[in-house]
Coordinates of C-alpha atoms in Angstrom, one line a residue:
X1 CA -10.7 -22.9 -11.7
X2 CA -10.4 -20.3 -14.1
X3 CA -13.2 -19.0 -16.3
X4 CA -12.1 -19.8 -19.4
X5 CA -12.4 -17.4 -22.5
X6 CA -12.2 -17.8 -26.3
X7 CA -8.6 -18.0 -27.1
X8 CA -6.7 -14.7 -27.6
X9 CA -4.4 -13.5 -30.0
X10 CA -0.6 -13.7 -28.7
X11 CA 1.2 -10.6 -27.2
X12 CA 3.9 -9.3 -29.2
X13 CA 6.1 -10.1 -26.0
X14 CA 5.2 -13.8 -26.6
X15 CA 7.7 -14.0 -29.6
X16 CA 5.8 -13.3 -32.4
X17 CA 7.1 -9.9 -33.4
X18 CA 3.6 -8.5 -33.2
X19 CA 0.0 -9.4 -34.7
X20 CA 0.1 -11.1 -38.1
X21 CA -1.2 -8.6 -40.9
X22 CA -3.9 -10.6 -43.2
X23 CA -1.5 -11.3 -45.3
X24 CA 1.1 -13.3 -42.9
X25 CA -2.3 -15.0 -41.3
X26 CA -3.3 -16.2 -44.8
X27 CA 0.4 -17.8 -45.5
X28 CA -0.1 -19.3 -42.0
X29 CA -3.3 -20.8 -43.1
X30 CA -2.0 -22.2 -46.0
X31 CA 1.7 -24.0 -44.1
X32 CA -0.4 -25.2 -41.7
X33 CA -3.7 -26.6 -44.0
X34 CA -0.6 -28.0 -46.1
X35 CA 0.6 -30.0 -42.9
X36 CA -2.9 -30.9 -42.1
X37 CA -3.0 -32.5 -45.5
X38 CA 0.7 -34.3 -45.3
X39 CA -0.8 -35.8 -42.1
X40 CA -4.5 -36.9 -43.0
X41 CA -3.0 -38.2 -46.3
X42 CA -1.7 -40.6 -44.5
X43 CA -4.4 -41.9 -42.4
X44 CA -5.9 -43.0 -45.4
X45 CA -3.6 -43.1 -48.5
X46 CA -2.2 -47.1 -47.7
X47 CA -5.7 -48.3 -47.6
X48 CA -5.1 -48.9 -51.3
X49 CA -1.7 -50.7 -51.2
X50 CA -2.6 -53.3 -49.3
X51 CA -2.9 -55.9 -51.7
X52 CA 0.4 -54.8 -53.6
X53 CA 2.3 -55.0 -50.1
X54 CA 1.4 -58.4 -49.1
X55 CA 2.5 -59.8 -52.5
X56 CA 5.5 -57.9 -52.5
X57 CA 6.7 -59.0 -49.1
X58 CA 4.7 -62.2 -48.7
X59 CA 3.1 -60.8 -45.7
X60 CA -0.5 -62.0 -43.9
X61 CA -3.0 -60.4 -43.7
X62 CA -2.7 -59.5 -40.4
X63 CA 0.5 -57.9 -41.0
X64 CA -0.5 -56.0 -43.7
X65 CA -3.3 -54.3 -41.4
X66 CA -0.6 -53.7 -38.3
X67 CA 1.2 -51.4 -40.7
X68 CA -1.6 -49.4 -41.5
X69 CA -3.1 -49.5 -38.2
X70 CA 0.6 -48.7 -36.3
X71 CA 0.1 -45.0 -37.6
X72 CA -3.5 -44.4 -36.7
X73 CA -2.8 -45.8 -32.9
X74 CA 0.4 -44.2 -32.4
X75 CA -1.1 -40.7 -33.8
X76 CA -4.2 -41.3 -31.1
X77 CA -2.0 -42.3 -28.5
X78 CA 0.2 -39.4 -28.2
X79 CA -2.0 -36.3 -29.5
X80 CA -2.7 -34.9 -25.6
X81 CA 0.9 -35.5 -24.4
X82 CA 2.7 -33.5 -27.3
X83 CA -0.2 -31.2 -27.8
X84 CA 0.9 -30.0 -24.1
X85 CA 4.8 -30.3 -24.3
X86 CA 3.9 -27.9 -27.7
X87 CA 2.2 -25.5 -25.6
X88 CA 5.8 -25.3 -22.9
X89 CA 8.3 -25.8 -25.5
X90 CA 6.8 -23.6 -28.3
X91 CA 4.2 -24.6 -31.6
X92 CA 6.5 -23.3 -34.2
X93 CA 10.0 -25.8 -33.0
X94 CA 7.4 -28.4 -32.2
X95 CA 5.6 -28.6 -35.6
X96 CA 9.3 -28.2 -37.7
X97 CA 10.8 -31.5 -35.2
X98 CA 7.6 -33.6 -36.4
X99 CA 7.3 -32.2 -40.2
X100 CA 11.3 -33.1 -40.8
X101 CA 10.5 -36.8 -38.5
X102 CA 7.5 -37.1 -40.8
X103 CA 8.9 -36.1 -44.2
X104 CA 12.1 -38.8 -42.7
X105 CA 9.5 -41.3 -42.0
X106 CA 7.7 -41.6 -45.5
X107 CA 11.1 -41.5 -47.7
X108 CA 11.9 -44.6 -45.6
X109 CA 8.8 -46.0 -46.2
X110 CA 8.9 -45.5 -49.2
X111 CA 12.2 -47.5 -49.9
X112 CA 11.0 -49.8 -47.6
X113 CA 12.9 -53.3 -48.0
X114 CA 10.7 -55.7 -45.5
X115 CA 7.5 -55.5 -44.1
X116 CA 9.5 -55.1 -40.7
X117 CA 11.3 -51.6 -41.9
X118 CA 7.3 -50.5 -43.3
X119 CA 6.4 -51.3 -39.7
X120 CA 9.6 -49.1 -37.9
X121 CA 8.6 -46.5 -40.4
X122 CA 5.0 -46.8 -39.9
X123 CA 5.2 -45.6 -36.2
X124 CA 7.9 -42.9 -36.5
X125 CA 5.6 -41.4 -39.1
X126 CA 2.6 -41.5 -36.7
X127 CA 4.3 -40.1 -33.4
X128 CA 6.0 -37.2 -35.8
X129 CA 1.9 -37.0 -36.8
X130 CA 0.8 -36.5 -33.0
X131 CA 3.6 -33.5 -33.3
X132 CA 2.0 -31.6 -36.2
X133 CA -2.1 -32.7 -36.1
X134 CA -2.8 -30.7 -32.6
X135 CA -0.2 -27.7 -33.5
X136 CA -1.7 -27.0 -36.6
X137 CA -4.6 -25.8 -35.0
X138 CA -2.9 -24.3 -32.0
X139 CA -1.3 -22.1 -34.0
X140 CA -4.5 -20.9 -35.4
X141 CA -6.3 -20.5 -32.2
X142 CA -3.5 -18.6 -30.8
X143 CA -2.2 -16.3 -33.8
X144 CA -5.4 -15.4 -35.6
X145 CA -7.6 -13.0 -34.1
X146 CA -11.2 -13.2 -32.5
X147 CA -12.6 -11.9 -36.0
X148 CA -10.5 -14.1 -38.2
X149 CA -10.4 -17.1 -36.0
X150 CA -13.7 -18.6 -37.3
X151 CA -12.7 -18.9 -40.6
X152 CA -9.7 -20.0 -40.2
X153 CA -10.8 -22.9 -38.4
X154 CA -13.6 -23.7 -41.0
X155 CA -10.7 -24.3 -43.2
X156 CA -8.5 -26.4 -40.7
X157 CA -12.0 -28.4 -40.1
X158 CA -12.7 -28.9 -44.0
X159 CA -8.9 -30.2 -44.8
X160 CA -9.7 -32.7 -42.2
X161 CA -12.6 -33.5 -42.9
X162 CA -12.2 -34.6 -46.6
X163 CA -9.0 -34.2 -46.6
X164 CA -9.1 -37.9 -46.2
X165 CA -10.8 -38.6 -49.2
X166 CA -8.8 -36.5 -51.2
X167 CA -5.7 -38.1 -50.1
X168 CA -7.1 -41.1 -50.8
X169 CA -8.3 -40.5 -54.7
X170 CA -4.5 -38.7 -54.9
X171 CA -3.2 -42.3 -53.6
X172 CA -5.2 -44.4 -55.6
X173 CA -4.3 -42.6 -58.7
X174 CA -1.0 -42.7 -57.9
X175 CA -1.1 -46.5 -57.6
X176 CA -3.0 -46.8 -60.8
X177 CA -0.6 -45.0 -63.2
X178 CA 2.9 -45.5 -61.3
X179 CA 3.8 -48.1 -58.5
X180 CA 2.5 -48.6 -55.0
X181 CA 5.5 -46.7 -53.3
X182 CA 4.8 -43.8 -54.9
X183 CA 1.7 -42.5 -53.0
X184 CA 4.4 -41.7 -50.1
X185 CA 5.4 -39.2 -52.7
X186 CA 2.5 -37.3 -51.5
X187 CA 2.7 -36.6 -47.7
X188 CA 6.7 -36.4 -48.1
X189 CA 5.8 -33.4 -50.8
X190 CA 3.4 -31.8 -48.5
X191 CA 5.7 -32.4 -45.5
X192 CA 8.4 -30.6 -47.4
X193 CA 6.4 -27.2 -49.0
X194 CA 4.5 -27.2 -45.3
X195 CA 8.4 -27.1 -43.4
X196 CA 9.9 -24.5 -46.0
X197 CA 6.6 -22.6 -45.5
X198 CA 7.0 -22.4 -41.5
X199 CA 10.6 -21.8 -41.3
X200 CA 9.8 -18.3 -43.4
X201 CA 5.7 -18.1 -42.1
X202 CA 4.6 -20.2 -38.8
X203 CA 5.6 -17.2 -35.5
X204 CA 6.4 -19.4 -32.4
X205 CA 3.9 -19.1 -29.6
X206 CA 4.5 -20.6 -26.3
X207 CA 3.3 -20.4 -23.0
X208 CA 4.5 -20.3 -19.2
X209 CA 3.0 -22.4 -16.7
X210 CA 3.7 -22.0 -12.6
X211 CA 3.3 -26.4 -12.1
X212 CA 5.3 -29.2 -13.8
X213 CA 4.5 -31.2 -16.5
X214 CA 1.9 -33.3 -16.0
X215 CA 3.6 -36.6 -17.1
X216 CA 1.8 -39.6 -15.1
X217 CA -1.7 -37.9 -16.8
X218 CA 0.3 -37.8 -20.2
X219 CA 1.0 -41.8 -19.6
X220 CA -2.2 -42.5 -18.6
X221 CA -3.9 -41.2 -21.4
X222 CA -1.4 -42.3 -23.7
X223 CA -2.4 -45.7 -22.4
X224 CA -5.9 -45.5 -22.4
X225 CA -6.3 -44.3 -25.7
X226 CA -4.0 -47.0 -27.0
X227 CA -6.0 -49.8 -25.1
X228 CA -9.4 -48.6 -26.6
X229 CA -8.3 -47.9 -30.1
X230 CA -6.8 -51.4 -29.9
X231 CA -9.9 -53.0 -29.3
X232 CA -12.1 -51.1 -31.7
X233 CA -9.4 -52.1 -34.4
X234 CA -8.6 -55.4 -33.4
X235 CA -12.6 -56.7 -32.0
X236 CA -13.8 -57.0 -35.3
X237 CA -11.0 -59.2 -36.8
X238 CA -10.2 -60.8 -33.5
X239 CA -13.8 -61.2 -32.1
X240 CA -14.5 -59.3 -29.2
X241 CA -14.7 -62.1 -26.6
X242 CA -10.9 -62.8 -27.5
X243 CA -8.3 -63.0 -24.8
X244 CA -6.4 -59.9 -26.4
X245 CA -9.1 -57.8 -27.5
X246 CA -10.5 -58.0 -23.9
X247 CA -7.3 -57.8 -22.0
X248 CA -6.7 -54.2 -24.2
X249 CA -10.2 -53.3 -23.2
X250 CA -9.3 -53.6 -19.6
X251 CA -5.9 -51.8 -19.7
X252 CA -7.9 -48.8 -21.7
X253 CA -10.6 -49.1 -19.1
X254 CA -8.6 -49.0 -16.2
X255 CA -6.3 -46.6 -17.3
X256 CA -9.3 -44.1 -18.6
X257 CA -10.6 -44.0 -14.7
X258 CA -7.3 -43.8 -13.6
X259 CA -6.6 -40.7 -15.9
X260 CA -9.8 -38.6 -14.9
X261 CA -9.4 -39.5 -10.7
X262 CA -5.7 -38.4 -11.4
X263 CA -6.6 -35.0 -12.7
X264 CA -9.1 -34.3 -10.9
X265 CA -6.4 -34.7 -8.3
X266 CA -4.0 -32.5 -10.1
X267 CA -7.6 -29.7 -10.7
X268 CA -5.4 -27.1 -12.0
X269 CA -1.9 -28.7 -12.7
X270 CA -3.4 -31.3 -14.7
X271 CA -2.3 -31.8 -18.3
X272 CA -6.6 -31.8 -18.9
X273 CA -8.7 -30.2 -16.7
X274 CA -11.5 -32.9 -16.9
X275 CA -13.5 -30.6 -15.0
X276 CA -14.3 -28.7 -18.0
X277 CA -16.5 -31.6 -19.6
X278 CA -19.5 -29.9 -17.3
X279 CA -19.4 -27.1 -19.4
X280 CA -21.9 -27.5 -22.9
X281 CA -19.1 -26.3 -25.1
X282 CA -16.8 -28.8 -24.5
X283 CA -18.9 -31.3 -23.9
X284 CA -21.2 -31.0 -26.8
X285 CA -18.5 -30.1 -29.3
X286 CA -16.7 -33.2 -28.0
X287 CA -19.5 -35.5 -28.9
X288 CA -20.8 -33.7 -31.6
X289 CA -17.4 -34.4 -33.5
X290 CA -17.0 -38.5 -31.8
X291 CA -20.8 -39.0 -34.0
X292 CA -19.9 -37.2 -36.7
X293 CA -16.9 -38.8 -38.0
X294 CA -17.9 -41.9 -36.8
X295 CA -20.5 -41.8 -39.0
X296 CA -18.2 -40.5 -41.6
X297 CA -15.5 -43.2 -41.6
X298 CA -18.7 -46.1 -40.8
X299 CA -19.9 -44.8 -44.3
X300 CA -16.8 -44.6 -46.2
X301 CA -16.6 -48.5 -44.9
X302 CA -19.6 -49.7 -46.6
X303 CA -19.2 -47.2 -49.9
X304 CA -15.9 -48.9 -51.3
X305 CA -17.3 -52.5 -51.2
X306 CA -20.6 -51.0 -53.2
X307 CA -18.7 -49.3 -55.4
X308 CA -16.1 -52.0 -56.0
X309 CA -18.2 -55.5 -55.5
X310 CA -21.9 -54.4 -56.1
X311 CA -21.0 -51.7 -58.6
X312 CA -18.0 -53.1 -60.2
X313 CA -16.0 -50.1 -60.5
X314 CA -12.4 -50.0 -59.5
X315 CA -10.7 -48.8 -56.8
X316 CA -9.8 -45.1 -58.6
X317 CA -13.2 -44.8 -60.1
X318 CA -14.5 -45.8 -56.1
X319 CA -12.7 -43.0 -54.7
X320 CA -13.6 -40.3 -57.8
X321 CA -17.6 -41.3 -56.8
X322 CA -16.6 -39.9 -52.9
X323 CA -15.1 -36.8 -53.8
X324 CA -19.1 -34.7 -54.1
X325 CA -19.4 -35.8 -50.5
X326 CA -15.5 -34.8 -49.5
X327 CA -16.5 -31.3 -51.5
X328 CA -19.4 -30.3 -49.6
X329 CA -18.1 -31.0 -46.7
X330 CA -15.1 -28.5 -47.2
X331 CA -17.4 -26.2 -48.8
X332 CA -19.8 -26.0 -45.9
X333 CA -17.0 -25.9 -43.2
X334 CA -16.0 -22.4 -44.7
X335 CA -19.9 -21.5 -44.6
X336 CA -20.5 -22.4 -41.1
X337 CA -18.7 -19.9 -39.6
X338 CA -21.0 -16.8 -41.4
X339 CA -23.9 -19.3 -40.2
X340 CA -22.6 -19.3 -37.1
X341 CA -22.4 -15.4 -36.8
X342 CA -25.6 -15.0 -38.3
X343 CA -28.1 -17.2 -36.9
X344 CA -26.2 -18.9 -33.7
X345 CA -23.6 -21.6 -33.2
X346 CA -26.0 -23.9 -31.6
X347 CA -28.8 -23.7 -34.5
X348 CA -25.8 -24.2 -37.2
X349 CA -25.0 -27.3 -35.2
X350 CA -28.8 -28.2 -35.0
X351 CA -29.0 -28.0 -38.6
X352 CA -25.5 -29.7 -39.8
X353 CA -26.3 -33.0 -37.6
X354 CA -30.6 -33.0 -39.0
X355 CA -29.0 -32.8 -42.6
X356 CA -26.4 -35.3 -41.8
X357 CA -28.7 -37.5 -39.7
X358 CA -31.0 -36.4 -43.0
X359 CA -28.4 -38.0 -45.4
X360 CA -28.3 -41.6 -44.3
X361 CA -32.0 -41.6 -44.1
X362 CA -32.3 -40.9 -47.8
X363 CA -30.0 -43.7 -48.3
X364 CA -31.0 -46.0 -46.6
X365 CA -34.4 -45.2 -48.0
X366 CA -33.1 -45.6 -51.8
X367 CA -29.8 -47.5 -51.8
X368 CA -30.6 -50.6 -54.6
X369 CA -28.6 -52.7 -56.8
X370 CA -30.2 -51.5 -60.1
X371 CA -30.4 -47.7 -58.9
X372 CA -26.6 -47.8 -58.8
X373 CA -25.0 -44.6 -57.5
X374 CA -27.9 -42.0 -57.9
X375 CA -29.5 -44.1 -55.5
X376 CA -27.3 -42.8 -52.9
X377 CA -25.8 -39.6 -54.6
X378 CA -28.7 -37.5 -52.8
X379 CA -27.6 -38.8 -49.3
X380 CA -24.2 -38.3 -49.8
X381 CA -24.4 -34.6 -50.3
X382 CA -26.9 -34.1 -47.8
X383 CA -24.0 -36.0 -45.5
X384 CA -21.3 -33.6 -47.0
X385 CA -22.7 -30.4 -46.2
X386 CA -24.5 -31.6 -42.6
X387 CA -20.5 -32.6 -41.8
X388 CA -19.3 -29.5 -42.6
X389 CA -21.6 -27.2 -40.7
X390 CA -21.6 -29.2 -37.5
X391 CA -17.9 -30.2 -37.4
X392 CA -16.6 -26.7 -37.7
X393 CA -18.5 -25.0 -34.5
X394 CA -17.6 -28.7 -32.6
X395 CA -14.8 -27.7 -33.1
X396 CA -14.6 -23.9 -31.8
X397 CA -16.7 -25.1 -29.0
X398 CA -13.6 -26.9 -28.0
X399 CA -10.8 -24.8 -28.6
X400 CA -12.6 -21.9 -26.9
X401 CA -13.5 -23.8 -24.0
X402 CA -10.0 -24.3 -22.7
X403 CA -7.9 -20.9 -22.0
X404 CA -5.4 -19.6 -24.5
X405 CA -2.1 -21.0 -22.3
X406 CA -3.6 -24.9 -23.3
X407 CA -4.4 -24.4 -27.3
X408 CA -2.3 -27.6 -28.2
X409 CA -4.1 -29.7 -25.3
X410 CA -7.5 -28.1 -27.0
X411 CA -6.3 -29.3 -30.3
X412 CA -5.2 -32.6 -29.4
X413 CA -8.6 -33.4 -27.3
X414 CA -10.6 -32.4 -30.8
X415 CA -8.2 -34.5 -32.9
X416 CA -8.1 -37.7 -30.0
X417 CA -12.3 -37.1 -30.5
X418 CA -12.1 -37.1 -34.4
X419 CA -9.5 -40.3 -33.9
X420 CA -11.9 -42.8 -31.4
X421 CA -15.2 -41.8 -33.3
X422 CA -13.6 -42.5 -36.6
X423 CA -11.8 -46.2 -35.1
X424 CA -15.6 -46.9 -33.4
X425 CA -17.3 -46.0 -36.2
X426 CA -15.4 -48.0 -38.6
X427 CA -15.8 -51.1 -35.9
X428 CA -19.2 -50.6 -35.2
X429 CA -21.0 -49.8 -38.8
X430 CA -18.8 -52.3 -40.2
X431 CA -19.8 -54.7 -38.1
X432 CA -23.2 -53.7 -38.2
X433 CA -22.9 -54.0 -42.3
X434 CA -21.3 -57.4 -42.0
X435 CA -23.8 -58.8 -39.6
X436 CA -26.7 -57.8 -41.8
X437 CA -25.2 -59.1 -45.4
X438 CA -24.8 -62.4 -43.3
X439 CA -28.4 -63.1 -41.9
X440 CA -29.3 -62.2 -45.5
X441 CA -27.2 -64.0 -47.9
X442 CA -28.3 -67.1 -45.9
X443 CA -31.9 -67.2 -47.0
X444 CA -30.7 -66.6 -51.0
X445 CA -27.6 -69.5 -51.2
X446 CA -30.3 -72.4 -51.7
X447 CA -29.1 -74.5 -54.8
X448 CA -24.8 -73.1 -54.7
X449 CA -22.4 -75.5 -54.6
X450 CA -21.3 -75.7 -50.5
X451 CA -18.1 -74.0 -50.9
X452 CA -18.9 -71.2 -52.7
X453 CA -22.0 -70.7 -50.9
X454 CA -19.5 -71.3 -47.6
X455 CA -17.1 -68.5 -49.8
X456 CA -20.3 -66.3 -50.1
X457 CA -21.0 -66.0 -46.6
X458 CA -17.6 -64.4 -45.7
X459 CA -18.3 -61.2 -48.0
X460 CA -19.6 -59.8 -51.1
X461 CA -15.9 -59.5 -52.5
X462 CA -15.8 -63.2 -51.8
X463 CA -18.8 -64.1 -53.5
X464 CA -18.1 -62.1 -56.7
X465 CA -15.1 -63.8 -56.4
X466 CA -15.4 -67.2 -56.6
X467 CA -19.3 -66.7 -58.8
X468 CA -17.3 -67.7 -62.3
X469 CA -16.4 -71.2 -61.2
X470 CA -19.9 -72.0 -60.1
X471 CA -21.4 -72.3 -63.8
X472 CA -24.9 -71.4 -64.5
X473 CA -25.2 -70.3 -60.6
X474 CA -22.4 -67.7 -61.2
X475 CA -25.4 -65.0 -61.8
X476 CA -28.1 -66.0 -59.1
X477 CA -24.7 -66.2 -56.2
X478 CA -23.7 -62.8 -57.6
X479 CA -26.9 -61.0 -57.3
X480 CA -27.7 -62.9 -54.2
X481 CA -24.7 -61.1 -52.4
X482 CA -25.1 -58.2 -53.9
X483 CA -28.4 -57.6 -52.5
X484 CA -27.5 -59.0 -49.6
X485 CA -24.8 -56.4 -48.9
X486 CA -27.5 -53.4 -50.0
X487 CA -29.5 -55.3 -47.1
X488 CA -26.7 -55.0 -44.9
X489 CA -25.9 -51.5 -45.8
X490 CA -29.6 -50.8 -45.0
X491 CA -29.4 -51.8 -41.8
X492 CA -26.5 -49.8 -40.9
X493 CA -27.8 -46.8 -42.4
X494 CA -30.8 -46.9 -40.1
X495 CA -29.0 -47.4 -37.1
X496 CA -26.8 -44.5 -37.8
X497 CA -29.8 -42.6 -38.4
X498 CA -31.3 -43.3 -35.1
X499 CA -27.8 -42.6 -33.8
X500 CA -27.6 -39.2 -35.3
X501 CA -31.4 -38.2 -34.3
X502 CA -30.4 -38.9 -30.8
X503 CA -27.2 -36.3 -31.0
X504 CA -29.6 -33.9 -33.1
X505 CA -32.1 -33.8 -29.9
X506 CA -29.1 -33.2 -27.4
X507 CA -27.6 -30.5 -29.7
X508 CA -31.0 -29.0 -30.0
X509 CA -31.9 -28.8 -26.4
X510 CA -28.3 -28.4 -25.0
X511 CA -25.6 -27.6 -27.2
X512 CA -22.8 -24.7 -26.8
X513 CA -24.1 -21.4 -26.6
X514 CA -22.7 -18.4 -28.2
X515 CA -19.4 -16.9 -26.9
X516 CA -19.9 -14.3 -24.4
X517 CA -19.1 -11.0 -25.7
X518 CA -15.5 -9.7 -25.3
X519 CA -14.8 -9.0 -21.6
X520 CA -18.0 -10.3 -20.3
X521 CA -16.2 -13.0 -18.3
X522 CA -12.9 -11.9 -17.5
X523 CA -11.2 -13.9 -15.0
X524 CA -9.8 -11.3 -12.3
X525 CA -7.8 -13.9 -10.6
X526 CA -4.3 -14.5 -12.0
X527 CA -3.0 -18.0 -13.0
X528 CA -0.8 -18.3 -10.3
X529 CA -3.8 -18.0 -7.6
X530 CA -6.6 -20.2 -8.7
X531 CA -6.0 -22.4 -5.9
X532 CA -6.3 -19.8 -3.4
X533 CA -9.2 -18.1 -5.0
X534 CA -11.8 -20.6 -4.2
X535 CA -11.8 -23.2 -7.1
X536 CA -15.4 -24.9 -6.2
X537 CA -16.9 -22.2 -6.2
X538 CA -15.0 -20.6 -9.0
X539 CA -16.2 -23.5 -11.3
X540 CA -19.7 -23.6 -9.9
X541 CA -19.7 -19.6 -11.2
X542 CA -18.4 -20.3 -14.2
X543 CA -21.3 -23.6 -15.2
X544 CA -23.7 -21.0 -14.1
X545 CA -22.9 -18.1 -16.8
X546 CA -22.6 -20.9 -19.3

């Protein structure tokens, strides 16, 4: 096996026409931060339609979630097999094939006659998203230079990051002063200014490879991602002793072993040279970034329903309150890269995951009903910034661990990371959150009538809800919830706490180490004859230096 080195700027024989002055690199920043955008937009922009859909269409419940769930697990599902048929058939036709599918995809969903059409739409929109999420960064990794790579990829990280949130309080406003469909006016826009933009901006970058694609790894991953992101969206709905939500945990299971057994077979004709995991970069990066936005996406989770039920604001207003956390986050993924430089990648990571680990400590500390949003305003910002310094060196740990020929399969490994932690995260913290308002709204329903009390214990939405019909308990039911779901939300907090203080210690004592200086670690093999240079020992070498 190779050693691998920090990805390199492209030859001017590749097709690029030569290095990218600092101008071209700053309007490829921009195309591809712009398709970013169009593409976490729409993770999170239909949150807020749900209700309008299901009243529209006359759809359950159930369906309503399949459509916004049909994006998330089709985007998951194929991010390593299109990340690597970017890298053979070229990043720049690649990312314009999935920003005209994508742009396509929202105009139709936007027009959207039956819940069935949404649905169609839905998934086009999310397989034309597995095209553009990896390449965006690809094309970073292999176009900027070593000295301008950092940054760039501080940016990438902090679109998204809170990206999500912005794209959210865009959607929501949307919704508010126009109609529901318009909030697909957003990622079609961005789509449309991002494809202009790399037609005139993007250079194509592709790379030659001596073995054949590696498609029974890219079905078997496809499969095993879909099988576990299944579950974790599913199990809480479902249950997770269900007959479904455990057959999809075996098929992801199954087909997870099956995946790494099948390239370790293929060692260096695999599409992911699972290998690599023994290194600390790709390793630590890899589960520095599952935490983290677990932990993000488990936190936006409980925030909405405090804002909304316990806070009483509306849905806009809810998202307007997440937008200090979304900024410092961006703000301190630009910043970690000079922190990086300056003081180490692994003590920038140290430090991002203590603040963030520091963050839902101080709320869970001082979350209350009466203390209302500065109660957990100090937390949030502490979360922001501990996001954005740890997320962006995760992130270059990654990229730079795989050699410069496999930048979309880097890419799509980071984004298929950011993808499970944010569907266990949601799962898990939810679940966590709902367990905990439960056990305590028990001990606080004595005296309400049976079926509100009944209508209590299903949620704190629920129990504001149906408080007015219950007279002169309508106050007691009301605050009973509420600080039942600050209980709750307690409870999560710590646990995500403990869970971050355990990453903070691994990071601490084992996370990536600085990138050898240039040259330090050249491979003098050539591609074509790892297998006959002695790949053991060649990987044994390379674990070593690192």
């Amino acid at each position: 096996m190779s050693t691998h080195q920090p990805p390199r700027a492209p030859d001017p024989s590749a097709g690029t026409g030569g290095t990218p002055d600092a101008r071209q690199l700053r309007m490829i920043l921009i195309t591809v931060s712009l398709a970013l955008m169009a593409v976490i937009a729409s993770v999170s922009g239909l949150g807020v339609a749900q209700t309008h859909m299901a009243v529209e269409w006359d759809a359950s419940q159930a369906t309503v979630l399949w459509i916004i769930n049909i994006y998330t697990l089709a985007l998951a599902a194929l991010l390593l097999p299109l990340g690597a048929i970017g890298d053979r058939l070229g990043r720049r036709p690649v990312l314009i094939t999935g920003l005209v599918v994508f742009g396509a995809a929202g105009v139709v969903s936007g027009l959207a006659p039956s819940a069935g059409v949404m649905l169609g739409a839905r998934a086009a929109a999310g397989i034309s998203a597995a095209m553009i999420m990896p390449i965006t960064l690809a094309v970073i990794t292999s176009t900027f230079p070593e000295e301008r790579r950092g940054r760039a990829i501080g940016v990438w990280t902090g679109v998204a990051g809170g990206g999500g949130i912005l794209g959210m309080f865009l959607s929501a406003l949307l919704v508010d002063v126009a109609d529901w469909r318009w909030l697909f006016a957003l990622p079609v826009v961005l789509a449309a200014a991002a494809l202009a933009m790399t037609l005139k901006s993007v250079p194509d970058s592709r790379e030659r490879s001596a073995h054949p694609f590696d498609t029974a790894g890219a079905l078997l991953s496809a499969v095993a991602v879909t099988g576990l992101i299944f579950v974790l969206q599913e199990g809480p709905g479902r249950g997770w002793t269900d007959p479904l939500t455990l057959s999809g945990l075996a098929l992801g299971a199954v087909a997870a072993v099956a995946f790494v057994a099948w390239e370790l077979h293929r060692r260096d004709a695999s599409l992911l040279d699972v290998r690599l995991f023994r290194e600390r970069g790709l390793a630590g990066g890899s589960l520095t970034l599952l935490v983290v936005f677990g932990v993000q996406a488990g936190i936006a989770v409980v925030l909405f329903p405090f804002f909304q039920a316990v806070l009483g604001w509306s849905g806009l207003l809810s998202t307007v309150a997440m937008m200090p956390m979304a900024v410092m986050m961006m703000a301190a993924s630009g910043l970690a890269p000079r922190a990086a430089a300056r003081i180490g990648v692994r003590p920038t990571m140290t430090a991002g995951v203590g603040l963030a680990a520091l963050g839902l400590v101080l709320m869970a500390l001082f979350v209350s009903v009466d203390g209302g949003y500065p109660s957990i305003l100090a937390g949030m910002l502490a979360m922001g910034i501990g996001m954005g310094l740890s997320m962006t060196p995760s992130t270059e740990a990654i990229t730079g661990a795989l050699p410069r020929a496999e930048q979309g399969v880097a890419s799509a490994l980071n984004d298929v990371t950011r993808e499970l932690g944010t569907a266990l995260g949601v799962a898990m913290l939810g679940a966590l959150v709902a367990n905990g308002y439960r056990s305590a709204v028990d001990d606080r329903l004595d005296g309400i009538p049976a079926g509100a009390a009944d209508a209590a214990r299903e949620g704190v939405a629920n129990a504001v809800e149906v408080a007015p019909g219950t007279g002169r308990h309508a106050q007691d039911l009301v605050h009973a919830a509420q600080q039942s779901f600050v209980d709750g939300w307690q409870h999560a907090m710590w646990t995500g706490a403990a869970v971050m203080g355990a990453l903070l210690v691994l990071v601490a004592l084992r996370g990536p180490k600085d990138p050898a200086p240039d040259g330090a670690g050249e491979d003098p093999v050539p591609d074509g004859a790892r297998e006959e240079a002695a790949p053991e020992a060649g990987a044994a070498e390379h674990v070593a230096a690192r």
